[in-house]
Amino acid sequence: IKSKVGSKVEYFIINKIDSSGSDTETMSIHAWSLGWELNDKKVRMYQEDSLNATQVLTDALSPTIWGIGFIDPSFDEVFRRFEISSSTVLDFVFKIAETFKAIIIWDTENRLINLYKPESIGVNRGLRASYGKYLKTLEKSSSTDEQVTKLSVYGYQELSINRVNPTGLNFIENFSYFLFPFQRE
Protein backbone atom coordinates (compact mmCIF):
# COMPACT_ATOMS: atom_id res chain seq x y z
CA ILE A 1 0.00 0.00 0.00
CA LYS A 2 1.27 3.47 -0.85
CA SER A 3 0.21 6.21 1.55
CA LYS A 4 0.76 9.85 0.65
CA VAL A 5 0.10 12.61 3.19
CA GLY A 6 1.19 15.98 1.89
CA SER A 7 4.66 15.40 0.50
CA LYS A 8 5.41 12.40 2.76
CA VAL A 9 5.15 8.96 1.11
CA GLU A 10 5.09 5.68 3.08
CA TYR A 11 4.78 2.09 1.88
CA PHE A 12 3.18 -0.80 3.77
CA ILE A 13 2.98 -4.59 3.38
CA ILE A 14 -0.50 -6.12 3.64
CA ASN A 15 -0.47 -9.23 5.80
CA LYS A 16 -4.15 -9.82 6.57
CA ILE A 17 -7.44 -8.99 4.85
CA ASP A 18 -10.74 -9.67 6.61
CA SER A 19 -14.12 -9.22 4.98
CA SER A 20 -17.37 -9.69 6.86
CA GLY A 21 -19.71 -12.44 5.68
CA SER A 22 -22.85 -10.36 5.13
CA ASP A 23 -21.30 -7.07 4.05
CA THR A 24 -19.05 -7.59 1.04
CA GLU A 25 -18.39 -3.87 0.61
CA THR A 26 -16.43 -3.59 3.87
CA MET A 27 -12.99 -5.07 4.43
CA SER A 28 -10.53 -4.77 7.28
CA ILE A 29 -6.89 -4.68 6.20
CA HIS A 30 -3.89 -5.12 8.50
CA ALA A 31 -0.53 -3.94 7.20
CA TRP A 32 3.03 -3.60 8.50
CA SER A 33 5.46 -0.87 7.55
CA LEU A 34 7.71 -1.84 4.62
CA GLY A 35 10.55 -2.34 7.10
CA TRP A 36 8.78 -5.58 8.08
CA GLU A 37 10.35 -7.25 5.04
CA LEU A 38 13.63 -7.31 7.03
CA ASN A 39 11.95 -9.89 9.27
CA ASP A 40 12.39 -12.55 6.55
CA LYS A 41 16.19 -12.34 6.43
CA LYS A 42 18.27 -14.21 9.03
CA VAL A 43 21.56 -13.32 10.74
CA ARG A 44 23.55 -16.21 12.19
CA MET A 45 26.75 -16.21 14.21
CA TYR A 46 27.67 -12.53 13.98
CA GLN A 47 30.41 -11.52 16.38
CA GLU A 48 32.43 -8.34 15.99
CA ASP A 49 34.37 -6.11 18.37
CA SER A 50 34.71 -2.35 18.25
CA LEU A 51 32.27 -1.28 15.53
CA ASN A 52 30.54 2.07 15.14
CA ALA A 53 26.92 2.47 14.02
CA THR A 54 27.67 2.79 10.31
CA GLN A 55 29.87 -0.31 10.24
CA VAL A 56 27.48 -2.58 12.11
CA LEU A 57 24.41 -1.32 10.24
CA THR A 58 26.21 -1.93 6.93
CA ASP A 59 26.91 -5.51 8.03
CA ALA A 60 23.32 -6.01 9.20
CA LEU A 61 21.78 -4.73 5.96
CA SER A 62 24.21 -6.48 3.59
CA PRO A 63 21.88 -9.44 2.73
CA THR A 64 18.97 -7.05 2.00
CA ILE A 65 18.04 -4.36 -0.51
CA TRP A 66 17.85 -1.77 2.29
CA GLY A 67 20.51 0.88 2.75
CA ILE A 68 21.70 3.48 5.22
CA GLY A 69 20.37 7.02 5.13
CA PHE A 70 21.38 9.55 7.79
CA ILE A 71 23.31 8.47 10.88
CA ASP A 72 24.00 11.05 13.58
CA PRO A 73 27.78 11.69 13.54
CA SER A 74 28.05 11.06 17.29
CA PHE A 75 27.12 7.38 16.71
CA ASP A 76 30.22 6.92 14.56
CA GLU A 77 32.48 8.18 17.36
CA VAL A 78 31.31 5.39 19.71
CA PHE A 79 32.41 1.77 19.27
CA ARG A 80 30.51 -1.25 20.59
CA ARG A 81 30.75 -5.05 20.56
CA PHE A 82 28.00 -7.12 18.92
CA GLU A 83 27.34 -10.83 19.32
CA ILE A 84 24.33 -12.43 17.63
CA SER A 85 23.86 -16.20 17.55
CA SER A 86 20.61 -16.25 15.56
CA SER A 87 18.26 -13.38 14.79
CA THR A 88 16.36 -11.65 12.04
CA VAL A 89 17.78 -8.56 10.35
CA LEU A 90 14.87 -6.53 11.74
CA ASP A 91 15.68 -7.58 15.32
CA PHE A 92 19.34 -6.87 14.68
CA VAL A 93 18.51 -3.33 13.47
CA PHE A 94 16.45 -2.74 16.63
CA LYS A 95 19.35 -4.07 18.75
CA ILE A 96 21.74 -1.66 17.03
CA ALA A 97 19.40 1.26 17.73
CA GLU A 98 19.01 0.17 21.36
CA THR A 99 22.78 -0.21 21.82
CA PHE A 100 23.50 3.29 20.51
CA LYS A 101 20.32 4.75 22.11
CA ALA A 102 19.13 5.87 18.69
CA ILE A 103 15.71 6.54 17.19
CA ILE A 104 15.03 4.74 13.90
CA ILE A 105 13.34 6.77 11.17
CA TRP A 106 12.27 4.51 8.31
CA ASP A 107 12.41 5.88 4.77
CA THR A 108 10.17 3.28 3.10
CA GLU A 109 10.09 5.16 -0.20
CA ASN A 110 13.85 4.79 -0.73
CA ARG A 111 14.34 1.76 1.57
CA LEU A 112 16.76 3.60 3.86
CA ILE A 113 17.25 3.42 7.62
CA ASN A 114 18.13 6.63 9.48
CA LEU A 115 19.47 6.79 13.06
CA TYR A 116 18.86 9.99 15.02
CA LYS A 117 19.58 11.07 18.57
CA PRO A 118 16.37 11.35 20.63
CA GLU A 119 17.11 15.02 21.40
CA SER A 120 17.06 15.92 17.71
CA ILE A 121 13.61 14.45 16.97
CA GLY A 122 10.50 16.56 17.52
CA VAL A 123 9.61 19.08 20.20
CA ASN A 124 7.87 18.14 23.44
CA ARG A 125 5.09 20.65 23.92
CA GLY A 126 3.56 18.83 26.89
CA LEU A 127 0.48 17.45 25.10
CA ARG A 128 -1.14 14.56 26.95
CA ALA A 129 -3.93 12.54 25.39
CA SER A 130 -6.46 10.99 27.76
CA TYR A 131 -9.89 9.41 27.41
CA GLY A 132 -12.55 12.10 27.02
CA LYS A 133 -9.91 14.68 26.06
CA TYR A 134 -8.54 14.23 22.53
CA LEU A 135 -9.54 10.52 22.54
CA LYS A 136 -13.02 9.50 21.46
CA THR A 137 -12.52 5.73 21.58
CA LEU A 138 -9.92 3.34 22.86
CA GLU A 139 -9.61 -0.24 21.67
CA LYS A 140 -7.56 -3.15 22.95
CA SER A 141 -6.88 -6.28 20.96
CA SER A 142 -4.69 -9.24 21.72
CA SER A 143 -3.03 -11.77 19.48
CA THR A 144 -2.12 -15.22 20.69
CA ASP A 145 0.78 -15.35 18.21
CA GLU A 146 2.92 -13.18 20.48
CA GLN A 147 1.91 -14.58 23.87
CA VAL A 148 4.32 -16.82 25.70
CA THR A 149 3.19 -18.81 28.73
CA LYS A 150 5.87 -21.48 29.02
CA LEU A 151 9.65 -21.07 29.05
CA SER A 152 11.65 -24.29 28.73
CA VAL A 153 15.17 -24.01 30.12
CA TYR A 154 18.08 -26.08 28.80
CA GLY A 155 21.72 -25.59 29.66
CA TYR A 156 25.18 -26.75 28.74
CA GLN A 157 26.04 -30.33 29.85
CA GLU A 158 22.43 -31.03 30.87
CA LEU A 159 22.33 -28.16 33.37
CA SER A 160 18.71 -27.64 34.46
CA ILE A 161 16.58 -25.60 36.84
CA ASN A 162 14.78 -28.62 38.33
CA ARG A 163 16.53 -28.26 41.70
CA VAL A 164 15.69 -24.55 42.18
CA ASN A 165 12.27 -24.53 40.51
CA PRO A 166 9.44 -24.86 43.09
CA THR A 167 7.60 -27.28 40.78
CA GLY A 168 10.71 -29.40 40.25
CA LEU A 169 10.26 -29.23 36.46
CA ASN A 170 12.61 -27.88 33.77
CA PHE A 171 10.19 -25.16 32.63
CA ILE A 172 8.54 -22.05 34.04
CA GLU A 173 4.91 -21.11 33.38
CA ASN A 174 3.46 -17.61 33.58
CA PHE A 175 -0.27 -16.96 33.12
CA SER A 176 -0.31 -13.42 34.57
CA TYR A 177 -1.48 -11.98 31.23
CA PHE A 178 -4.75 -13.93 31.50
CA LEU A 179 -5.23 -13.16 35.22
CA PHE A 180 -4.94 -9.36 34.87
CA PRO A 181 -6.08 -7.34 36.92
CA PHE A 182 -5.92 -10.03 39.62
CA GLN A 183 -2.87 -9.68 41.90
CA ARG A 184 -1.72 -11.79 44.77
CA GLU A 185 -0.55 -10.03 47.96
PDB file of C-alpha atoms in Angstrom:
ATOM      1  CA  ILE A   1       0.000   0.000   0.000  1.00  0.00           C
ATOM      2  CA  LYS A   2       1.267   3.470  -0.848  1.00  0.00           C
ATOM      3  CA  SER A   3       0.214   6.212   1.546  1.00  0.00           C
ATOM      4  CA  LYS A   4       0.758   9.852   0.645  1.00  0.00           C
ATOM      5  CA  VAL A   5       0.097  12.606   3.191  1.00  0.00           C
ATOM      6  CA  GLY A   6       1.186  15.980   1.889  1.00  0.00           C
ATOM      7  CA  SER A   7       4.664  15.395   0.503  1.00  0.00           C
ATOM      8  CA  LYS A   8       5.409  12.397   2.759  1.00  0.00           C
ATOM      9  CA  VAL A   9       5.154   8.957   1.108  1.00  0.00           C
ATOM     10  CA  GLU A  10       5.086   5.679   3.078  1.00  0.00           C
ATOM     11  CA  TYR A  11       4.782   2.089   1.879  1.00  0.00           C
ATOM     12  CA  PHE A  12       3.175  -0.796   3.768  1.00  0.00           C
ATOM     13  CA  ILE A  13       2.978  -4.592   3.382  1.00  0.00           C
ATOM     14  CA  ILE A  14      -0.497  -6.116   3.639  1.00  0.00           C
ATOM     15  CA  ASN A  15      -0.471  -9.228   5.800  1.00  0.00           C
ATOM     16  CA  LYS A  16      -4.153  -9.819   6.565  1.00  0.00           C
ATOM     17  CA  ILE A  17      -7.444  -8.986   4.850  1.00  0.00           C
ATOM     18  CA  ASP A  18     -10.742  -9.674   6.606  1.00  0.00           C
ATOM     19  CA  SER A  19     -14.122  -9.222   4.985  1.00  0.00           C
ATOM     20  CA  SER A  20     -17.366  -9.691   6.859  1.00  0.00           C
ATOM     21  CA  GLY A  21     -19.709 -12.438   5.677  1.00  0.00           C
ATOM     22  CA  SER A  22     -22.851 -10.358   5.127  1.00  0.00           C
ATOM     23  CA  ASP A  23     -21.300  -7.070   4.052  1.00  0.00           C
ATOM     24  CA  THR A  24     -19.053  -7.592   1.035  1.00  0.00           C
ATOM     25  CA  GLU A  25     -18.388  -3.871   0.612  1.00  0.00           C
ATOM     26  CA  THR A  26     -16.427  -3.586   3.872  1.00  0.00           C
ATOM     27  CA  MET A  27     -12.986  -5.068   4.434  1.00  0.00           C
ATOM     28  CA  SER A  28     -10.531  -4.771   7.278  1.00  0.00           C
ATOM     29  CA  ILE A  29      -6.891  -4.676   6.202  1.00  0.00           C
ATOM     30  CA  HIS A  30      -3.891  -5.116   8.497  1.00  0.00           C
ATOM     31  CA  ALA A  31      -0.529  -3.937   7.196  1.00  0.00           C
ATOM     32  CA  TRP A  32       3.025  -3.595   8.497  1.00  0.00           C
ATOM     33  CA  SER A  33       5.464  -0.871   7.554  1.00  0.00           C
ATOM     34  CA  LEU A  34       7.706  -1.836   4.621  1.00  0.00           C
ATOM     35  CA  GLY A  35      10.549  -2.343   7.096  1.00  0.00           C
ATOM     36  CA  TRP A  36       8.783  -5.579   8.083  1.00  0.00           C
ATOM     37  CA  GLU A  37      10.353  -7.249   5.038  1.00  0.00           C
ATOM     38  CA  LEU A  38      13.625  -7.312   7.029  1.00  0.00           C
ATOM     39  CA  ASN A  39      11.948  -9.891   9.273  1.00  0.00           C
ATOM     40  CA  ASP A  40      12.392 -12.548   6.549  1.00  0.00           C
ATOM     41  CA  LYS A  41      16.191 -12.342   6.435  1.00  0.00           C
ATOM     42  CA  LYS A  42      18.273 -14.207   9.032  1.00  0.00           C
ATOM     43  CA  VAL A  43      21.556 -13.324  10.736  1.00  0.00           C
ATOM     44  CA  ARG A  44      23.546 -16.212  12.192  1.00  0.00           C
ATOM     45  CA  MET A  45      26.750 -16.208  14.207  1.00  0.00           C
ATOM     46  CA  TYR A  46      27.667 -12.534  13.980  1.00  0.00           C
ATOM     47  CA  GLN A  47      30.414 -11.520  16.383  1.00  0.00           C
ATOM     48  CA  GLU A  48      32.431  -8.340  15.990  1.00  0.00           C
ATOM     49  CA  ASP A  49      34.368  -6.110  18.367  1.00  0.00           C
ATOM     50  CA  SER A  50      34.712  -2.352  18.248  1.00  0.00           C
ATOM     51  CA  LEU A  51      32.272  -1.282  15.532  1.00  0.00           C
ATOM     52  CA  ASN A  52      30.545   2.067  15.140  1.00  0.00           C
ATOM     53  CA  ALA A  53      26.925   2.468  14.022  1.00  0.00           C
ATOM     54  CA  THR A  54      27.672   2.791  10.309  1.00  0.00           C
ATOM     55  CA  GLN A  55      29.872  -0.306  10.241  1.00  0.00           C
ATOM     56  CA  VAL A  56      27.481  -2.579  12.112  1.00  0.00           C
ATOM     57  CA  LEU A  57      24.406  -1.321  10.238  1.00  0.00           C
ATOM     58  CA  THR A  58      26.205  -1.928   6.928  1.00  0.00           C
ATOM     59  CA  ASP A  59      26.908  -5.511   8.033  1.00  0.00           C
ATOM     60  CA  ALA A  60      23.316  -6.013   9.202  1.00  0.00           C
ATOM     61  CA  LEU A  61      21.779  -4.730   5.961  1.00  0.00           C
ATOM     62  CA  SER A  62      24.215  -6.483   3.588  1.00  0.00           C
ATOM     63  CA  PRO A  63      21.882  -9.435   2.735  1.00  0.00           C
ATOM     64  CA  THR A  64      18.973  -7.051   2.001  1.00  0.00           C
ATOM     65  CA  ILE A  65      18.040  -4.365  -0.508  1.00  0.00           C
ATOM     66  CA  TRP A  66      17.847  -1.774   2.292  1.00  0.00           C
ATOM     67  CA  GLY A  67      20.510   0.882   2.752  1.00  0.00           C
ATOM     68  CA  ILE A  68      21.702   3.481   5.221  1.00  0.00           C
ATOM     69  CA  GLY A  69      20.367   7.021   5.131  1.00  0.00           C
ATOM     70  CA  PHE A  70      21.379   9.555   7.794  1.00  0.00           C
ATOM     71  CA  ILE A  71      23.312   8.473  10.883  1.00  0.00           C
ATOM     72  CA  ASP A  72      24.002  11.046  13.576  1.00  0.00           C
ATOM     73  CA  PRO A  73      27.783  11.687  13.541  1.00  0.00           C
ATOM     74  CA  SER A  74      28.054  11.060  17.286  1.00  0.00           C
ATOM     75  CA  PHE A  75      27.123   7.377  16.712  1.00  0.00           C
ATOM     76  CA  ASP A  76      30.217   6.922  14.563  1.00  0.00           C
ATOM     77  CA  GLU A  77      32.476   8.176  17.360  1.00  0.00           C
ATOM     78  CA  VAL A  78      31.314   5.386  19.708  1.00  0.00           C
ATOM     79  CA  PHE A  79      32.414   1.769  19.266  1.00  0.00           C
ATOM     80  CA  ARG A  80      30.511  -1.254  20.595  1.00  0.00           C
ATOM     81  CA  ARG A  81      30.747  -5.052  20.563  1.00  0.00           C
ATOM     82  CA  PHE A  82      28.003  -7.123  18.920  1.00  0.00           C
ATOM     83  CA  GLU A  83      27.338 -10.830  19.320  1.00  0.00           C
ATOM     84  CA  ILE A  84      24.327 -12.431  17.626  1.00  0.00           C
ATOM     85  CA  SER A  85      23.860 -16.203  17.549  1.00  0.00           C
ATOM     86  CA  SER A  86      20.614 -16.250  15.561  1.00  0.00           C
ATOM     87  CA  SER A  87      18.256 -13.380  14.789  1.00  0.00           C
ATOM     88  CA  THR A  88      16.355 -11.652  12.037  1.00  0.00           C
ATOM     89  CA  VAL A  89      17.784  -8.565  10.351  1.00  0.00           C
ATOM     90  CA  LEU A  90      14.870  -6.525  11.739  1.00  0.00           C
ATOM     91  CA  ASP A  91      15.675  -7.575  15.322  1.00  0.00           C
ATOM     92  CA  PHE A  92      19.343  -6.865  14.675  1.00  0.00           C
ATOM     93  CA  VAL A  93      18.514  -3.328  13.468  1.00  0.00           C
ATOM     94  CA  PHE A  94      16.454  -2.743  16.627  1.00  0.00           C
ATOM     95  CA  LYS A  95      19.345  -4.073  18.754  1.00  0.00           C
ATOM     96  CA  ILE A  96      21.736  -1.660  17.026  1.00  0.00           C
ATOM     97  CA  ALA A  97      19.398   1.255  17.730  1.00  0.00           C
ATOM     98  CA  GLU A  98      19.012   0.165  21.363  1.00  0.00           C
ATOM     99  CA  THR A  99      22.779  -0.208  21.817  1.00  0.00           C
ATOM    100  CA  PHE A 100      23.502   3.295  20.506  1.00  0.00           C
ATOM    101  CA  LYS A 101      20.324   4.746  22.114  1.00  0.00           C
ATOM    102  CA  ALA A 102      19.132   5.871  18.686  1.00  0.00           C
ATOM    103  CA  ILE A 103      15.706   6.536  17.190  1.00  0.00           C
ATOM    104  CA  ILE A 104      15.028   4.743  13.902  1.00  0.00           C
ATOM    105  CA  ILE A 105      13.343   6.765  11.168  1.00  0.00           C
ATOM    106  CA  TRP A 106      12.267   4.506   8.309  1.00  0.00           C
ATOM    107  CA  ASP A 107      12.411   5.878   4.768  1.00  0.00           C
ATOM    108  CA  THR A 108      10.167   3.285   3.100  1.00  0.00           C
ATOM    109  CA  GLU A 109      10.086   5.160  -0.198  1.00  0.00           C
ATOM    110  CA  ASN A 110      13.851   4.793  -0.731  1.00  0.00           C
ATOM    111  CA  ARG A 111      14.339   1.757   1.566  1.00  0.00           C
ATOM    112  CA  LEU A 112      16.758   3.599   3.865  1.00  0.00           C
ATOM    113  CA  ILE A 113      17.254   3.422   7.624  1.00  0.00           C
ATOM    114  CA  ASN A 114      18.126   6.632   9.481  1.00  0.00           C
ATOM    115  CA  LEU A 115      19.467   6.785  13.057  1.00  0.00           C
ATOM    116  CA  TYR A 116      18.864   9.989  15.022  1.00  0.00           C
ATOM    117  CA  LYS A 117      19.582  11.073  18.567  1.00  0.00           C
ATOM    118  CA  PRO A 118      16.368  11.353  20.628  1.00  0.00           C
ATOM    119  CA  GLU A 119      17.108  15.016  21.397  1.00  0.00           C
ATOM    120  CA  SER A 120      17.056  15.921  17.707  1.00  0.00           C
ATOM    121  CA  ILE A 121      13.610  14.453  16.975  1.00  0.00           C
ATOM    122  CA  GLY A 122      10.497  16.564  17.522  1.00  0.00           C
ATOM    123  CA  VAL A 123       9.613  19.083  20.197  1.00  0.00           C
ATOM    124  CA  ASN A 124       7.871  18.142  23.443  1.00  0.00           C
ATOM    125  CA  ARG A 125       5.093  20.654  23.917  1.00  0.00           C
ATOM    126  CA  GLY A 126       3.559  18.828  26.886  1.00  0.00           C
ATOM    127  CA  LEU A 127       0.481  17.450  25.103  1.00  0.00           C
ATOM    128  CA  ARG A 128      -1.136  14.561  26.945  1.00  0.00           C
ATOM    129  CA  ALA A 129      -3.929  12.541  25.387  1.00  0.00           C
ATOM    130  CA  SER A 130      -6.460  10.992  27.757  1.00  0.00           C
ATOM    131  CA  TYR A 131      -9.889   9.408  27.410  1.00  0.00           C
ATOM    132  CA  GLY A 132     -12.547  12.102  27.016  1.00  0.00           C
ATOM    133  CA  LYS A 133      -9.911  14.682  26.063  1.00  0.00           C
ATOM    134  CA  TYR A 134      -8.536  14.229  22.526  1.00  0.00           C
ATOM    135  CA  LEU A 135      -9.536  10.522  22.541  1.00  0.00           C
ATOM    136  CA  LYS A 136     -13.021   9.496  21.463  1.00  0.00           C
ATOM    137  CA  THR A 137     -12.520   5.728  21.580  1.00  0.00           C
ATOM    138  CA  LEU A 138      -9.919   3.342  22.862  1.00  0.00           C
ATOM    139  CA  GLU A 139      -9.606  -0.243  21.671  1.00  0.00           C
ATOM    140  CA  LYS A 140      -7.557  -3.148  22.949  1.00  0.00           C
ATOM    141  CA  SER A 141      -6.882  -6.282  20.961  1.00  0.00           C
ATOM    142  CA  SER A 142      -4.693  -9.235  21.719  1.00  0.00           C
ATOM    143  CA  SER A 143      -3.028 -11.765  19.481  1.00  0.00           C
ATOM    144  CA  THR A 144      -2.119 -15.224  20.689  1.00  0.00           C
ATOM    145  CA  ASP A 145       0.778 -15.349  18.209  1.00  0.00           C
ATOM    146  CA  GLU A 146       2.918 -13.179  20.478  1.00  0.00           C
ATOM    147  CA  GLN A 147       1.912 -14.576  23.874  1.00  0.00           C
ATOM    148  CA  VAL A 148       4.321 -16.824  25.703  1.00  0.00           C
ATOM    149  CA  THR A 149       3.186 -18.809  28.732  1.00  0.00           C
ATOM    150  CA  LYS A 150       5.870 -21.483  29.015  1.00  0.00           C
ATOM    151  CA  LEU A 151       9.649 -21.075  29.050  1.00  0.00           C
ATOM    152  CA  SER A 152      11.646 -24.290  28.727  1.00  0.00           C
ATOM    153  CA  VAL A 153      15.169 -24.006  30.116  1.00  0.00           C
ATOM    154  CA  TYR A 154      18.075 -26.077  28.804  1.00  0.00           C
ATOM    155  CA  GLY A 155      21.717 -25.589  29.663  1.00  0.00           C
ATOM    156  CA  TYR A 156      25.179 -26.748  28.744  1.00  0.00           C
ATOM    157  CA  GLN A 157      26.040 -30.327  29.845  1.00  0.00           C
ATOM    158  CA  GLU A 158      22.435 -31.029  30.871  1.00  0.00           C
ATOM    159  CA  LEU A 159      22.332 -28.164  33.375  1.00  0.00           C
ATOM    160  CA  SER A 160      18.713 -27.636  34.456  1.00  0.00           C
ATOM    161  CA  ILE A 161      16.583 -25.603  36.837  1.00  0.00           C
ATOM    162  CA  ASN A 162      14.776 -28.622  38.329  1.00  0.00           C
ATOM    163  CA  ARG A 163      16.527 -28.255  41.697  1.00  0.00           C
ATOM    164  CA  VAL A 164      15.691 -24.554  42.182  1.00  0.00           C
ATOM    165  CA  ASN A 165      12.269 -24.527  40.510  1.00  0.00           C
ATOM    166  CA  PRO A 166       9.438 -24.858  43.088  1.00  0.00           C
ATOM    167  CA  THR A 167       7.595 -27.276  40.782  1.00  0.00           C
ATOM    168  CA  GLY A 168      10.710 -29.402  40.248  1.00  0.00           C
ATOM    169  CA  LEU A 169      10.261 -29.230  36.463  1.00  0.00           C
ATOM    170  CA  ASN A 170      12.612 -27.884  33.773  1.00  0.00           C
ATOM    171  CA  PHE A 171      10.192 -25.158  32.631  1.00  0.00           C
ATOM    172  CA  ILE A 172       8.545 -22.046  34.039  1.00  0.00           C
ATOM    173  CA  GLU A 173       4.912 -21.109  33.380  1.00  0.00           C
ATOM    174  CA  ASN A 174       3.463 -17.611  33.585  1.00  0.00           C
ATOM    175  CA  PHE A 175      -0.270 -16.963  33.122  1.00  0.00           C
ATOM    176  CA  SER A 176      -0.307 -13.425  34.571  1.00  0.00           C
ATOM    177  CA  TYR A 177      -1.481 -11.984  31.234  1.00  0.00           C
ATOM    178  CA  PHE A 178      -4.748 -13.935  31.505  1.00  0.00           C
ATOM    179  CA  LEU A 179      -5.231 -13.155  35.216  1.00  0.00           C
ATOM    180  CA  PHE A 180      -4.941  -9.357  34.871  1.00  0.00           C
ATOM    181  CA  PRO A 181      -6.085  -7.336  36.919  1.00  0.00           C
ATOM    182  CA  PHE A 182      -5.922 -10.032  39.616  1.00  0.00           C
ATOM    183  CA  GLN A 183      -2.875  -9.679  41.896  1.00  0.00           C
ATOM    184  CA  ARG A 184      -1.721 -11.792  44.766  1.00  0.00           C
ATOM    185  CA  GLU A 185      -0.554 -10.031  47.961  1.00  0.00           C
TER     186      GLU A 185
END
